Short mmCIF file of C-alpha atoms in Angstrom, two decimals:
data_model
loop_
_atom_site.label_atom_id
_atom_site.label_comp_id
_atom_site.label_asym_id
_atom_site.label_seq_id
_atom_site.Cartn_x
_atom_site.Cartn_y
_atom_site.Cartn_z
CA MET T 145 -24.85 51.38 29.56
CA SER T 146 -28.24 49.84 30.79
CA THR T 147 -28.79 46.07 30.33
CA PRO T 148 -30.51 45.47 26.91
CA ASP T 149 -33.69 43.36 27.00
CA VAL T 150 -32.29 41.15 24.24
CA THR T 151 -29.07 40.11 22.62
CA VAL T 152 -29.31 38.85 19.11
CA VAL T 153 -26.67 36.21 18.13
CA VAL T 154 -25.64 35.99 14.42
CA ALA T 155 -23.16 33.38 13.37
CA VAL T 156 -21.94 34.60 9.92
CA TYR T 157 -20.13 32.60 7.29
CA ASN T 158 -20.43 33.70 3.56
CA THR T 159 -24.13 34.78 3.42
CA MET T 160 -24.02 37.70 1.20
CA PRO T 161 -26.29 39.36 -0.10
CA TYR T 162 -28.72 37.70 2.49
CA LEU T 163 -26.82 39.14 5.35
CA THR T 164 -27.77 42.68 4.56
CA GLU T 165 -31.50 41.96 4.73
CA CYS T 166 -31.05 40.16 7.99
CA LEU T 167 -29.06 42.91 9.67
CA ASP T 168 -31.50 45.50 8.44
CA SER T 169 -34.31 43.53 9.94
CA LEU T 170 -32.42 43.68 13.33
CA VAL T 171 -31.80 47.61 13.35
CA GLY T 172 -35.48 48.19 12.34
CA GLN T 173 -37.03 46.15 15.21
CA SER T 174 -39.81 48.09 16.87
CA ILE T 175 -38.34 47.10 20.16
CA GLY T 176 -35.88 50.07 19.76
CA ARG T 177 -32.06 49.92 19.54
CA GLU T 178 -31.75 51.13 23.14
CA ARG T 179 -33.12 47.78 24.29
CA LEU T 180 -31.15 45.74 21.81
CA GLN T 181 -27.62 44.30 21.55
CA VAL T 182 -26.52 42.43 18.46
CA VAL T 183 -23.41 40.17 18.58
CA ALA T 184 -22.33 39.06 15.27
CA VAL T 185 -19.37 36.59 14.81
CA ASP T 186 -17.55 36.15 11.36
CA ASP T 187 -16.50 32.71 11.23
CA GLY T 188 -13.71 33.22 8.63
CA SER T 189 -15.86 34.32 5.59
CA THR T 190 -14.34 34.60 2.45
CA ASP T 191 -17.02 36.85 0.69
CA ASP T 192 -18.00 40.50 1.85
CA SER T 193 -19.78 39.35 4.84
CA GLY T 194 -17.05 40.58 7.28
CA LYS T 195 -16.97 44.00 5.61
CA GLU T 196 -20.68 44.21 5.89
CA LEU T 197 -20.76 43.55 9.55
CA ASP T 198 -17.97 46.20 10.17
CA ARG T 199 -20.08 48.70 8.14
CA PHE T 200 -23.08 48.12 10.46
CA ALA T 201 -20.87 48.18 13.50
CA GLN T 202 -19.78 51.62 12.32
CA LEU T 203 -23.22 52.86 11.67
CA TYR T 204 -24.70 51.62 14.80
CA PRO T 205 -21.76 51.42 17.45
CA ASP T 206 -24.04 51.21 20.42
CA VAL T 207 -25.84 48.16 19.08
CA PHE T 208 -23.34 45.87 17.13
CA THR T 209 -20.45 43.95 18.62
CA VAL T 210 -18.52 42.36 15.77
CA VAL T 211 -15.86 39.49 16.11
CA HIS T 212 -13.84 37.99 13.31
CA GLN T 213 -12.31 34.54 13.82
CA PRO T 214 -10.92 31.87 11.57
CA ASN T 215 -13.29 29.36 10.15
CA SER T 216 -14.45 26.66 12.53
CA GLY T 217 -16.55 24.55 10.22
CA GLY T 218 -19.96 25.24 11.72
CA PRO T 219 -22.07 27.69 13.51
CA ALA T 220 -21.66 26.30 16.99
CA ALA T 221 -18.30 27.83 17.74
CA PRO T 222 -19.29 31.47 16.65
CA SER T 223 -22.55 31.01 18.57
CA ASN T 224 -20.66 30.01 21.69
CA ARG T 225 -18.25 32.98 21.26
CA ALA T 226 -21.28 35.18 20.93
CA LEU T 227 -22.78 33.91 24.15
CA GLU T 228 -19.57 35.01 26.06
CA LEU T 229 -20.30 38.62 25.15
CA ALA T 230 -23.94 38.70 25.41
CA THR T 231 -25.48 41.04 28.18
CA GLY T 232 -29.22 41.01 27.47
CA ARG T 233 -31.81 39.55 29.74
CA PHE T 234 -32.87 37.48 26.81
CA VAL T 235 -30.87 35.89 23.90
CA TYR T 236 -32.21 35.22 20.61
CA PHE T 237 -30.42 33.39 17.60
CA ILE T 238 -31.00 34.19 13.99
CA GLY T 239 -29.47 32.55 10.83
CA SER T 240 -27.48 35.25 8.94
CA ASP T 241 -29.43 34.48 5.66
CA ASP T 242 -32.84 34.89 7.61
CA HIS T 243 -34.67 37.96 8.74
CA LEU T 244 -37.28 38.99 11.27
CA GLY T 245 -40.63 40.60 11.12
CA GLU T 246 -40.54 44.16 12.32
CA GLU T 247 -42.23 43.66 15.67
CA ALA T 248 -40.74 40.16 16.54
CA LEU T 249 -38.49 40.86 19.30
CA GLU T 250 -40.88 43.41 21.05
CA ARG T 251 -43.73 41.01 20.97
CA MET T 252 -41.49 37.82 22.21
CA VAL T 253 -39.98 39.92 24.96
CA ALA T 254 -43.27 41.23 26.10
CA CYS T 255 -44.61 37.58 26.03
CA ALA T 256 -41.95 36.12 28.12
CA ASP T 257 -42.29 38.80 30.76
CA ALA T 258 -46.06 38.56 30.71
CA ASN T 259 -46.04 34.66 31.19
CA GLU T 260 -42.69 34.36 33.18
CA SER T 261 -41.59 32.12 30.24
CA ASP T 262 -38.02 30.84 29.80
CA VAL T 263 -38.31 30.10 26.31
CA ILE T 264 -40.61 31.74 23.59
CA ILE T 265 -41.14 30.10 20.32
CA GLY T 266 -42.23 32.94 17.58
CA LYS T 267 -44.00 31.88 14.44
CA MET T 268 -41.60 30.87 11.74
CA VAL T 269 -42.25 30.47 8.08
CA GLY T 270 -40.03 29.57 5.13
CA THR T 271 -39.31 31.39 2.02
CA ASN T 272 -37.91 30.57 -1.37
CA GLY T 273 -39.05 27.15 -0.94
CA ARG T 274 -37.60 26.47 2.48
CA TYR T 275 -39.65 23.94 4.47
CA VAL T 276 -40.48 24.85 8.00
CA HIS T 277 -43.04 22.72 10.12
CA GLN T 278 -46.27 24.64 10.92
CA LYS T 279 -48.26 22.52 13.19
CA LEU T 280 -46.91 23.95 16.40
CA TYR T 281 -48.45 27.37 15.48
CA THR T 282 -51.91 26.89 16.16
CA GLY T 283 -52.41 29.57 18.67
CA ASN T 284 -50.73 31.50 21.62
CA ARG T 285 -50.27 28.82 24.24
CA ASP T 286 -47.85 27.03 26.76
CA VAL T 287 -46.30 23.81 25.47
CA THR T 288 -43.85 21.26 26.62
CA LEU T 289 -41.66 18.75 24.64
CA ASP T 290 -44.23 16.01 25.14
CA ASP T 291 -47.63 17.60 24.62
CA SER T 292 -47.21 19.35 21.37
CA GLU T 293 -45.31 19.28 17.78
CA LEU T 294 -42.49 21.32 19.61
CA PRO T 295 -39.96 18.15 18.93
CA PHE T 296 -40.37 18.99 15.29
CA THR T 297 -39.33 22.59 15.70
CA LEU T 298 -35.94 22.15 17.55
CA ALA T 299 -33.94 24.87 15.68
CA ASN T 300 -32.41 27.43 18.21
CA THR T 301 -34.44 30.35 16.44
CA LYS T 302 -36.09 31.01 19.68
CA LEU T 303 -35.94 33.59 22.54
CA PHE T 304 -34.29 32.16 25.64
CA ARG T 305 -34.11 33.68 29.05
CA ARG T 306 -30.30 34.27 29.42
CA GLU T 307 -30.31 33.39 33.21
CA LEU T 308 -31.36 29.90 32.18
CA VAL T 309 -28.72 29.59 29.56
CA GLU T 310 -26.04 30.49 32.07
CA LYS T 311 -27.48 28.62 34.99
CA TYR T 312 -27.20 25.45 33.12
CA GLY T 313 -24.07 26.31 31.10
CA LEU T 314 -25.85 25.60 27.94
CA ARG T 315 -23.48 25.74 24.74
CA PHE T 316 -23.53 24.28 21.50
CA PRO T 317 -21.25 21.17 20.84
CA GLU T 318 -18.63 22.53 18.55
CA ASP T 319 -17.67 18.93 16.90
CA MET T 320 -21.19 18.77 15.19
CA PRO T 321 -21.03 20.40 11.72
CA VAL T 322 -25.04 19.97 11.49
CA GLY T 323 -27.62 19.95 13.98
CA SER T 324 -25.67 21.50 16.84
CA ASP T 325 -28.58 23.70 17.89
CA GLN T 326 -30.66 20.66 18.83
CA PRO T 327 -28.82 19.59 22.07
CA PHE T 328 -29.08 23.33 23.18
CA THR T 329 -32.59 23.86 22.45
CA ILE T 330 -33.71 20.19 23.87
CA GLU T 331 -31.86 20.96 27.06
CA ALA T 332 -33.28 24.50 27.35
CA CYS T 333 -36.77 23.09 26.98
CA VAL T 334 -36.15 20.51 29.48
CA ARG T 335 -34.91 22.66 32.12
CA ALA T 336 -37.39 25.75 31.17
CA ARG T 337 -39.99 26.61 33.76
CA LYS T 338 -42.37 27.40 31.03
CA ILE T 339 -42.42 27.32 27.22
CA SER T 340 -44.66 29.81 25.15
CA VAL T 341 -45.63 29.97 21.68
CA LEU T 342 -46.46 33.16 19.83
CA SER T 343 -48.42 32.25 16.72
CA ASP T 344 -50.28 35.50 15.94
CA TYR T 345 -47.46 37.14 14.38
CA THR T 346 -44.70 36.01 12.00
CA CYS T 347 -41.47 36.62 13.89
CA TYR T 348 -39.10 34.77 11.46
CA TYR T 349 -38.57 34.37 7.96
CA ALA T 350 -36.16 31.22 7.22
CA VAL T 351 -34.64 31.70 3.55
CA LYS T 352 -33.45 28.79 1.46
CA ARG T 353 -30.57 30.24 -0.65
CA GLY T 354 -30.96 30.14 -4.29
CA ASP T 355 -27.88 27.93 -4.58
CA ALA T 356 -29.00 25.71 -1.65
CA SER T 357 -25.81 26.32 0.15
CA ASN T 358 -27.12 26.34 3.61
CA ILE T 359 -24.97 23.96 5.74
CA THR T 360 -27.90 21.60 6.33
CA TYR T 361 -28.24 20.88 2.51
CA ARG T 362 -24.49 20.18 2.12
CA ALA T 363 -23.92 17.55 4.74
CA ASN T 364 -23.34 13.90 3.66
CA HIS T 365 -25.09 10.85 4.99
CA LEU T 366 -22.40 9.89 7.57
CA ALA T 367 -22.05 13.39 8.90
CA ARG T 368 -25.68 13.73 9.55
CA LEU T 369 -25.77 10.14 11.02
CA ARG T 370 -23.01 11.04 13.61
CA CYS T 371 -24.82 14.14 14.51
CA VAL T 372 -28.30 12.59 14.99
CA GLN T 373 -26.52 9.94 17.23
CA ARG T 374 -24.98 12.75 19.22
CA ILE T 375 -28.35 14.47 19.68
CA MET T 376 -30.29 11.30 20.72
CA GLU T 377 -27.52 10.40 23.12
CA HIS T 378 -27.68 13.83 24.75
CA THR T 379 -31.47 13.69 24.96
CA ALA T 380 -31.36 10.23 26.44
CA ALA T 381 -29.08 11.60 29.28
CA LEU T 382 -31.78 14.31 30.01
CA ILE T 383 -34.96 12.45 29.69
CA PRO T 384 -35.60 9.02 31.14
CA ALA T 385 -36.96 6.34 28.88
CA GLY T 386 -40.74 6.42 28.57
CA PRO T 387 -43.42 8.33 26.59
CA ARG T 388 -41.74 11.71 27.09
CA ARG T 389 -38.41 10.46 25.59
CA ASP T 390 -40.44 8.96 22.94
CA ALA T 391 -42.30 12.17 22.13
CA VAL T 392 -38.86 13.50 21.30
CA PHE T 393 -37.38 10.69 19.34
CA LYS T 394 -40.47 10.50 17.16
CA ARG T 395 -39.03 13.38 15.42
CA HIS T 396 -35.71 12.01 14.87
CA PHE T 397 -36.87 8.62 13.59
CA ASP T 398 -39.60 10.36 11.51
CA TRP T 399 -37.33 13.07 10.11
CA GLU T 400 -33.58 12.86 10.36
CA LEU T 401 -33.16 9.02 10.27
CA THR T 402 -35.86 8.69 7.57
CA LYS T 403 -33.90 11.00 5.44
CA LEU T 404 -30.96 8.72 5.59
CA LEU T 405 -32.86 5.90 4.00
CA GLN T 406 -34.48 7.78 1.03
CA LYS T 407 -34.09 7.52 -2.62
CA ASP T 408 -30.56 8.59 -2.74
CA PHE T 409 -29.56 5.78 -0.43
CA PRO T 410 -28.99 3.03 -3.25
CA ALA T 411 -26.59 5.42 -5.07
CA LEU T 412 -24.08 5.25 -2.13
CA ASP T 413 -21.10 3.31 -2.31
CA ALA T 414 -21.33 -0.14 -0.68
CA ASP T 415 -19.32 0.58 2.52
CA THR T 416 -21.26 3.88 3.12
CA ARG T 417 -24.54 2.10 2.80
CA ARG T 418 -23.33 -0.48 5.28
CA GLN T 419 -22.10 2.17 7.66
CA VAL T 420 -25.54 3.89 7.58
CA CYS T 421 -27.30 0.67 8.15
CA GLN T 422 -25.19 -0.11 11.14
CA GLY T 423 -25.58 3.43 12.63
CA VAL T 424 -29.37 3.48 12.23
CA GLY T 425 -29.59 -0.01 13.25
CA ALA T 426 -28.00 0.81 16.71
CA LEU T 427 -30.24 3.56 17.18
CA VAL T 428 -33.32 1.38 16.44
CA ASP T 429 -31.81 -1.16 18.98
CA ALA T 430 -31.45 1.67 21.58
CA TYR T 431 -34.53 3.95 21.24
CA PHE T 432 -37.10 2.46 18.81
CA THR T 433 -39.56 1.29 21.47
CA ASP T 434 -42.63 -0.68 20.90
CA GLY T 435 -44.81 2.38 21.27
CA LEU T 436 -42.58 4.11 18.48
CA ARG T 437 -42.56 1.08 16.17
CA ASP T 438 -46.33 0.69 16.31
CA GLY T 439 -46.93 4.50 15.61
CA THR T 440 -44.64 4.56 12.68
CA GLY T 441 -45.94 4.00 9.02
CA VAL T 442 -45.06 0.73 7.53
CA LYS T 443 -42.82 2.30 4.95
CA ARG T 444 -40.46 3.74 7.45
CA ARG T 445 -40.78 0.85 9.86
CA VAL T 446 -39.77 -1.78 7.42
CA ARG T 447 -36.52 0.35 6.47
CA PHE T 448 -35.51 0.76 10.12
CA GLY T 449 -36.07 -2.95 10.62
CA LEU T 450 -33.82 -4.07 7.51
CA ALA T 451 -31.30 -1.62 8.68
CA ARG T 452 -31.35 -2.96 12.10
CA SER T 453 -31.09 -6.61 10.63
CA GLY T 454 -28.02 -5.35 8.54
CA ALA T 455 -30.06 -6.47 5.52
CA VAL T 456 -28.24 -3.91 3.34
CA GLU T 457 -29.14 -5.51 -0.04
CA GLU T 458 -32.91 -6.08 0.87
CA LEU T 459 -32.97 -2.44 2.10
CA THR T 460 -31.50 -1.16 -1.12
CA ARG T 461 -33.90 -3.16 -3.10
CA ALA T 462 -36.90 -1.96 -1.20
CA ILE T 463 -35.96 1.71 -1.63
CA THR T 464 -35.15 1.06 -5.36
CA GLU T 465 -38.49 -0.70 -6.15
CA GLU T 466 -40.68 1.75 -4.37
CA THR T 467 -38.90 4.75 -6.06
CA GLU T 468 -39.47 3.12 -9.52
CA HIS T 469 -42.74 1.16 -9.24
CA GLY T 470 -44.47 2.49 -6.09
CA ALA T 471 -45.26 0.77 -2.94
CA PRO T 472 -45.57 -3.13 -2.99
CA PRO T 473 -48.96 -4.78 -2.78
CA PHE T 474 -50.62 -5.53 0.69
CA LEU T 475 -51.05 -9.26 1.62
CA LEU T 476 -54.56 -9.58 3.25
CA GLU T 477 -54.85 -12.27 6.00
CA GLY T 478 -58.20 -11.89 7.49
CA ASP T 479 -58.38 -8.54 9.23
CA ARG T 480 -54.59 -8.16 9.27
CA ALA T 481 -52.48 -6.69 6.14
CA PHE T 482 -48.76 -6.78 5.61
CA ALA T 483 -46.83 -4.66 3.15
CA THR T 484 -44.65 -7.15 1.09
CA TYR T 485 -41.44 -5.47 1.04
CA PRO T 486 -38.11 -7.38 0.46
CA GLY T 487 -37.47 -9.44 3.41
CA PHE T 488 -40.96 -10.19 4.44
CA ARG T 489 -40.95 -13.63 6.12
CA ASP T 490 -37.50 -14.28 4.80
CA PRO T 491 -35.60 -16.44 7.42
CA ALA T 492 -32.29 -15.09 6.47
CA VAL T 493 -33.31 -11.50 7.26
CA GLY T 494 -35.36 -12.62 10.51
CA LEU T 495 -37.57 -9.62 10.77
CA ASP T 496 -40.69 -9.95 12.94
CA ASP T 497 -44.11 -9.75 11.03
CA ARG T 498 -45.00 -6.57 13.04
CA TYR T 499 -42.40 -4.65 11.13
CA TYR T 500 -44.38 -5.28 7.87
CA GLU T 501 -48.06 -5.00 9.31
CA VAL T 502 -50.02 -2.17 8.12
CA ARG T 503 -51.77 -0.24 11.12
CA GLU T 504 -52.04 3.18 9.47
CA THR T 505 -54.58 4.65 6.89
CA VAL T 506 -53.23 3.64 3.60
CA VAL T 507 -55.75 5.43 1.15
CA GLY T 508 -53.13 6.80 -1.20
CA ARG T 509 -51.03 3.62 -1.56
CA LEU T 510 -54.30 1.63 -2.27
CA SER T 511 -55.21 4.30 -4.91
CA ALA T 512 -51.84 4.06 -6.57
CA GLY T 513 -52.11 0.33 -6.88
CA THR T 514 -55.64 0.15 -8.38
CA ARG T 515 -55.75 0.63 -12.18
CA LEU T 516 -57.78 -0.74 -15.21
CA GLU T 517 -56.35 -3.53 -17.25
CA SER T 518 -59.23 -3.71 -19.68
CA ALA T 519 -62.88 -2.89 -20.11
CA ASP T 520 -65.62 -4.41 -22.39
CA TRP T 521 -69.32 -5.18 -22.96
CA GLU T 522 -70.98 -8.55 -22.61
CA GLN T 523 -74.61 -9.30 -23.30
CA HIS T 524 -76.80 -12.18 -22.38
CA GLY T 525 -80.19 -11.98 -23.80
CA THR T 526 -81.71 -8.63 -22.83
CA GLU T 527 -78.99 -8.13 -20.14
CA LEU T 528 -75.91 -6.03 -20.55
CA PHE T 529 -72.83 -6.32 -18.46
CA CYS T 530 -69.61 -4.16 -18.06
CA VAL T 531 -66.75 -6.53 -17.76
CA VAL T 532 -63.96 -4.80 -16.01
CA LYS T 533 -60.41 -6.28 -15.43
CA LEU T 534 -58.43 -4.23 -12.88
CA ARG T 535 -55.39 -4.79 -11.11
CA ALA T 536 -55.81 -4.19 -7.12
CA GLY T 537 -52.80 -3.59 -4.93
CA VAL T 538 -53.66 -6.40 -2.65
CA THR T 539 -53.10 -10.15 -2.57
CA GLY T 540 -53.88 -12.94 -0.33
CA ASP T 541 -57.63 -12.92 1.01
CA THR T 542 -59.44 -10.84 -1.46
CA SER T 543 -62.84 -12.10 -0.41
CA SER T 544 -63.81 -8.62 0.88
CA ALA T 545 -63.23 -7.01 -2.66
CA VAL T 546 -66.21 -5.52 -4.38
CA VAL T 547 -66.41 -3.60 -7.78
CA ALA T 548 -69.36 -1.56 -8.12
CA LEU T 549 -70.64 1.57 -9.75
CA ALA T 550 -70.58 4.73 -7.47
CA GLN T 551 -73.48 5.61 -5.28
CA GLY T 552 -72.45 9.30 -5.30
CA ALA T 553 -69.76 11.81 -5.63
CA MET T 554 -66.52 11.40 -3.79
CA PRO T 555 -66.71 13.66 -0.57
CA GLN T 556 -64.32 16.56 0.09
CA SER T 557 -62.60 14.38 2.71
CA ALA T 558 -61.18 11.99 0.02
CA ASP T 559 -57.48 12.12 -0.46
CA LYS T 560 -56.06 13.83 -3.64
CA ALA T 561 -56.23 10.42 -5.44
CA GLY T 562 -59.86 10.27 -4.85
CA ALA T 563 -59.94 7.49 -2.58
CA ARG T 564 -61.18 7.40 1.13
CA LYS T 565 -61.59 5.15 4.04
CA LEU T 566 -65.15 4.64 4.70
CA PRO T 567 -66.61 5.68 8.18
CA ALA T 568 -67.35 2.62 10.42
CA ASP T 569 -70.92 3.20 10.23
CA ALA T 570 -71.01 3.92 6.51
CA ALA T 571 -73.33 1.68 4.07
CA ARG T 572 -71.10 -0.76 2.13
CA PRO T 573 -72.02 -1.48 -1.27
CA GLN T 574 -73.47 -5.06 -1.89
CA ARG T 575 -71.60 -7.14 -4.61
CA CYS T 576 -73.60 -7.04 -7.79
CA GLY T 577 -72.74 -9.38 -10.75
CA THR T 578 -69.84 -11.58 -10.20
CA LEU T 579 -66.15 -10.83 -9.19
CA THR T 580 -63.48 -13.38 -9.99
CA PRO T 581 -59.97 -13.04 -8.35
CA ASP T 582 -57.45 -14.22 -10.83
CA ALA T 583 -53.90 -15.42 -9.67
CA ALA T 584 -51.68 -12.81 -8.12
CA VAL T 585 -49.41 -10.81 -10.27
CA ASP T 586 -46.61 -8.41 -9.83
CA GLY T 587 -48.03 -5.44 -8.06
CA GLY T 588 -51.24 -7.06 -6.82
CA THR T 589 -54.14 -9.33 -7.93
CA LEU T 590 -56.25 -9.23 -10.98
CA LEU T 591 -59.87 -8.85 -10.54
CA THR T 592 -62.46 -9.47 -13.13
CA ALA T 593 -65.93 -8.07 -12.35
CA ARG T 594 -69.08 -8.41 -14.47
CA ILE T 595 -71.22 -5.37 -13.56
CA PRO T 596 -75.02 -5.56 -14.67
CA LEU T 597 -76.12 -2.30 -16.21
CA VAL T 598 -79.60 -0.73 -15.86
CA ALA T 599 -81.47 0.87 -18.40
CA THR T 600 -81.67 4.37 -17.06
CA ARG T 601 -79.93 7.70 -17.51
CA SER T 602 -76.85 7.80 -15.27
CA LYS T 603 -73.26 8.62 -15.19
CA ARG T 604 -71.27 6.83 -12.56
CA GLY T 605 -67.67 5.83 -11.74
CA VAL T 606 -66.34 2.40 -11.32
CA ARG T 607 -64.88 1.86 -7.78
CA LEU T 608 -63.06 -0.88 -6.00
CA TYR T 609 -64.17 -1.52 -2.20
CA VAL T 610 -61.79 -3.55 -0.13
CA ASP T 611 -61.05 -4.20 3.57
CA VAL T 612 -57.50 -3.69 4.63
CA ALA T 613 -56.57 -3.95 8.44
CA GLY T 614 -59.97 -3.76 9.57
CA SER T 615 -60.91 -0.72 7.64
CA THR T 616 -62.93 -0.51 4.37
CA TYR T 617 -61.59 1.59 1.62
CA GLU T 618 -63.35 3.03 -1.48
CA ILE T 619 -61.04 3.54 -4.53
CA PRO T 620 -61.94 4.97 -7.90
CA VAL T 621 -60.41 3.00 -10.78
CA ARG T 622 -57.83 4.73 -12.82
CA THR T 623 -57.70 4.06 -16.56
CA ASP T 624 -54.03 4.88 -17.04
CA GLY T 625 -54.71 5.54 -20.86
CA GLN T 626 -56.25 2.21 -21.52
CA PRO T 627 -58.38 2.02 -24.72
CA MET T 628 -62.03 2.22 -23.98
CA PRO T 629 -64.64 -0.10 -25.69
CA LEU T 630 -66.95 1.36 -28.51
CA ALA T 631 -70.31 2.74 -27.17
CA ARG T 632 -73.02 -0.13 -27.21
CA ARG T 633 -76.84 -0.11 -27.89
CA TRP T 634 -78.87 -2.47 -26.11
CA GLY T 635 -82.55 -3.14 -25.37
CA SER T 636 -85.57 -3.15 -27.95
CA ASP T 637 -88.52 -1.70 -26.19
CA GLU T 638 -86.46 1.10 -24.55
CA PRO T 639 -83.23 1.18 -26.48
CA HIS T 640 -80.24 2.70 -24.47
CA ARG T 641 -76.63 3.66 -25.27
CA VAL T 642 -73.97 2.85 -22.88
CA ALA T 643 -70.35 4.33 -22.97
CA ALA T 644 -67.14 3.93 -21.06
CA SER T 645 -64.95 6.93 -20.85
CA THR T 646 -62.12 8.45 -18.70
CA ASN T 647 -63.14 11.54 -16.87
CA SER T 648 -60.89 14.59 -16.15
CA LYS T 649 -59.49 13.03 -13.21
CA GLY T 650 -58.37 9.95 -15.14
CA ARG T 651 -61.03 7.64 -13.64
CA LEU T 652 -63.22 5.21 -15.39
CA VAL T 653 -66.96 6.42 -15.88
CA ILE T 654 -69.85 4.31 -17.38
CA THR T 655 -72.53 6.60 -18.81
CA THR T 656 -75.96 5.22 -19.95
CA ALA T 657 -78.83 7.16 -21.51
CA PRO T 658 -82.10 6.36 -23.46
CA LEU T 659 -81.98 6.70 -27.15
CA ARG T 660 -85.52 7.60 -27.82
CA GLU T 661 -86.58 11.05 -26.76
CA PRO T 662 -89.84 11.36 -24.48
CA LYS T 663 -92.76 12.53 -26.50
CA SER T 664 -93.93 15.20 -24.15
CA GLY T 665 -92.43 17.51 -21.72
CA VAL T 666 -90.40 20.85 -21.59
CA GLY T 667 -87.21 19.03 -22.10
CA ALA T 668 -88.33 17.14 -25.21
CA ARG T 669 -89.66 20.28 -26.74
CA LEU T 670 -86.52 22.17 -26.05
CA ARG T 671 -84.55 19.47 -27.58
CA ARG T 672 -86.66 19.59 -30.66
CA THR T 673 -86.45 23.09 -31.00
CA LEU T 674 -82.73 23.10 -30.82
CA SER T 675 -82.48 20.36 -33.34
CA ARG T 676 -84.54 22.29 -35.93
CA SER T 677 -82.39 25.30 -35.13
CA LYS T 678 -79.26 23.36 -36.13
CA ARG T 679 -80.77 22.09 -39.41
CA LYS T 680 -81.66 25.63 -40.35
#
């Protein structure tokens, strides 16, 4: 038998009925069965997965090699067993609940041969709600671990030149129940002469099972912690300290370690929380460089810092309070801003201010912390003011705060909450009327604004402008179901009507309009005609 171009490795454990679609997608590959070897290892399945593998082996004896073995507890051991039997020039790994696009193998092998690449990353998408990071797939190109989004795509579902695998004896650590593919993939990418991305065809469909029984979803906190410790230690042995290593470890801090400190953390028993903090803290000490710290958002950074300090109760409270009430207010001190999470400037915690300092764009969090407390009208002679009390998610130096009526519609670049960071050269509204910062309250500062109204026809939103960490933010004011004051008439020579309302996006809008119709003009005639028609 001639050497196949590619050996597909399938580690199988209880994946019926998804397994059938997986195997069908392999035998239907456009590369042709004469260029294909499939090595499937049944890792002690207790459903019909083993029988299904045997059925395909009977139908396609020249393609399939099937091995049955006792359950090993993870995909590493069956994958290693399959590698011992692989004969293809390339080896490709597929999850037994996933499937391939029809031309996947043909396109990837052709790309590897044309580019002399050792690793090919075919475009991968998720199905049935499975999340798959997409930022790597921006075009067909060559990449490295430190110049792309590759560290966020470290699954072994790639095409590897088997000569590379055998030259460096690449295998999967069998004592890792989850994440065992990452040491293999990282080392292959470090050793590879060239890594190419194939983005113009969907090669791989990753399936989230209906019962979420994928092994990644079942592992507990301590098991996942041990695995990420192993991955980072393995990586540190391959890549010297510096920007290249940081580029890989950014993924592990942003993804694996962050997921250990989410809203399910407070529900863990006290000893487990302590062990998680201890383990995360050790990794922070070892690998969380100044560059990684400064490039990490304040929410994650504070949680890592509290874990490192062994401040288990403060960390638990930070997660609980943010889950229930949203992010804490920002403390403004000149052009610096700090997120006032538990432990901030607490000598017992001893965490440097830099962990709490805000450096990233915080549009969404400012939006969430800005809401209406009350609105009313206030008249002085012929002048009418809209008196707005609102809660802003900031404390400390609020001298930059301005509450004003909108100058125009929010641009498309605004975030989903409608707020935006103003460009550096954007015109900043001048303060009109008066603004009084009241004492700080839980969740921020109460601001009272008296906004003078102009007798004209307009419909304008109320917005807060505030400087945070050197940038100016424009934030629409949410009403959150607050009652609106009754419409008010003012002016004698040219009487106008003013009303406050909540628009379809839940934001405060002030509408003014003249009460008297103009005596001439097409619009006036049309309104009079419509009025007469209604009376008839």
